[in-house]
Coordinates of C-alpha atoms in Angstrom, one line a residue:
X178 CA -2.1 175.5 -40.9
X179 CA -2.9 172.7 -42.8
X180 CA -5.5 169.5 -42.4
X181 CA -2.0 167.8 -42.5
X182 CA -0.5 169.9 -39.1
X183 CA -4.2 169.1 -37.2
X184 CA -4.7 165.9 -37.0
X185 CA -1.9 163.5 -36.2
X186 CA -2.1 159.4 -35.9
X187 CA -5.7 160.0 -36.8
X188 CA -6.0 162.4 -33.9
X189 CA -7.8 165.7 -34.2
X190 CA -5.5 167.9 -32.3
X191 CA -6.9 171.1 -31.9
X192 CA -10.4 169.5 -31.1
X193 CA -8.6 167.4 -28.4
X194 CA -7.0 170.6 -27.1
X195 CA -10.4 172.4 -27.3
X196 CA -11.9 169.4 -25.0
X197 CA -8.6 169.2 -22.8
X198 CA -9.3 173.3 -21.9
X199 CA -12.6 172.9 -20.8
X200 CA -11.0 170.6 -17.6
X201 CA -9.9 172.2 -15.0
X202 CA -7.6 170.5 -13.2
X203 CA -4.2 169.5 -15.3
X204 CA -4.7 165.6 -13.9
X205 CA -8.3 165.3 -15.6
X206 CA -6.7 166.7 -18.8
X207 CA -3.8 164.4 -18.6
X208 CA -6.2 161.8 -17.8
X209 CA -8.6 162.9 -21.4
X210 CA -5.1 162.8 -23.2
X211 CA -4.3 159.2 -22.3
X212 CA -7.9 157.8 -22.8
X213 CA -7.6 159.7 -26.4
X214 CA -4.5 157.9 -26.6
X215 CA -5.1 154.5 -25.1
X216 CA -4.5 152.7 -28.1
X217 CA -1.4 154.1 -29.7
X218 CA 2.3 153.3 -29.2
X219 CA 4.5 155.2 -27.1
X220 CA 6.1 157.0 -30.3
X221 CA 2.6 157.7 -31.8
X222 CA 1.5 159.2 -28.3
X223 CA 4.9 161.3 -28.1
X224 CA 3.9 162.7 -31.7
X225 CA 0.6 163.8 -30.3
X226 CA 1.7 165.1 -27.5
X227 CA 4.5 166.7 -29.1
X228 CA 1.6 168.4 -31.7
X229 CA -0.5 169.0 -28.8
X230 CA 2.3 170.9 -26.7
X231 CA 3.2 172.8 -30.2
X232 CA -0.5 174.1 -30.9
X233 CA -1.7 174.5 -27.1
X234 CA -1.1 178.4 -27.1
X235 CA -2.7 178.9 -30.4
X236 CA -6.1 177.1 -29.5
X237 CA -9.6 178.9 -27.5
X238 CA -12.0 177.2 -25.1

């Protein structure tokens, strides 16, 4: 995987994942995705999520 694949509309994906593991509950991760997000339009927050959703699996606390 390439610097190109990680970070997305100037997010770092798997750092973001990293930080989104360490919640617990799946609302206070939702809730870190959309402040990381808060400033993008809908399609660039669909890409990240899409990356996010794509890489989840292959990421460790």
């Amino acid at each position: 995987m390439n610097v190109d694949d990680q970070v997305v509309h100037g997010i770092d994906v798997p750092a973001l994942i990293k930080r989104m593991k360490q919640k617990e509950a799946r609302h206070d991760r939702w809730q870190l995705f959309m402040y990381e997000t808060r400033n993008m339009e809908q399609y660039q927050r669909a890409e990240v999520e899409g990356a996010v959703r794509v890489q989840w699996k292959g990421v460790q606390k």
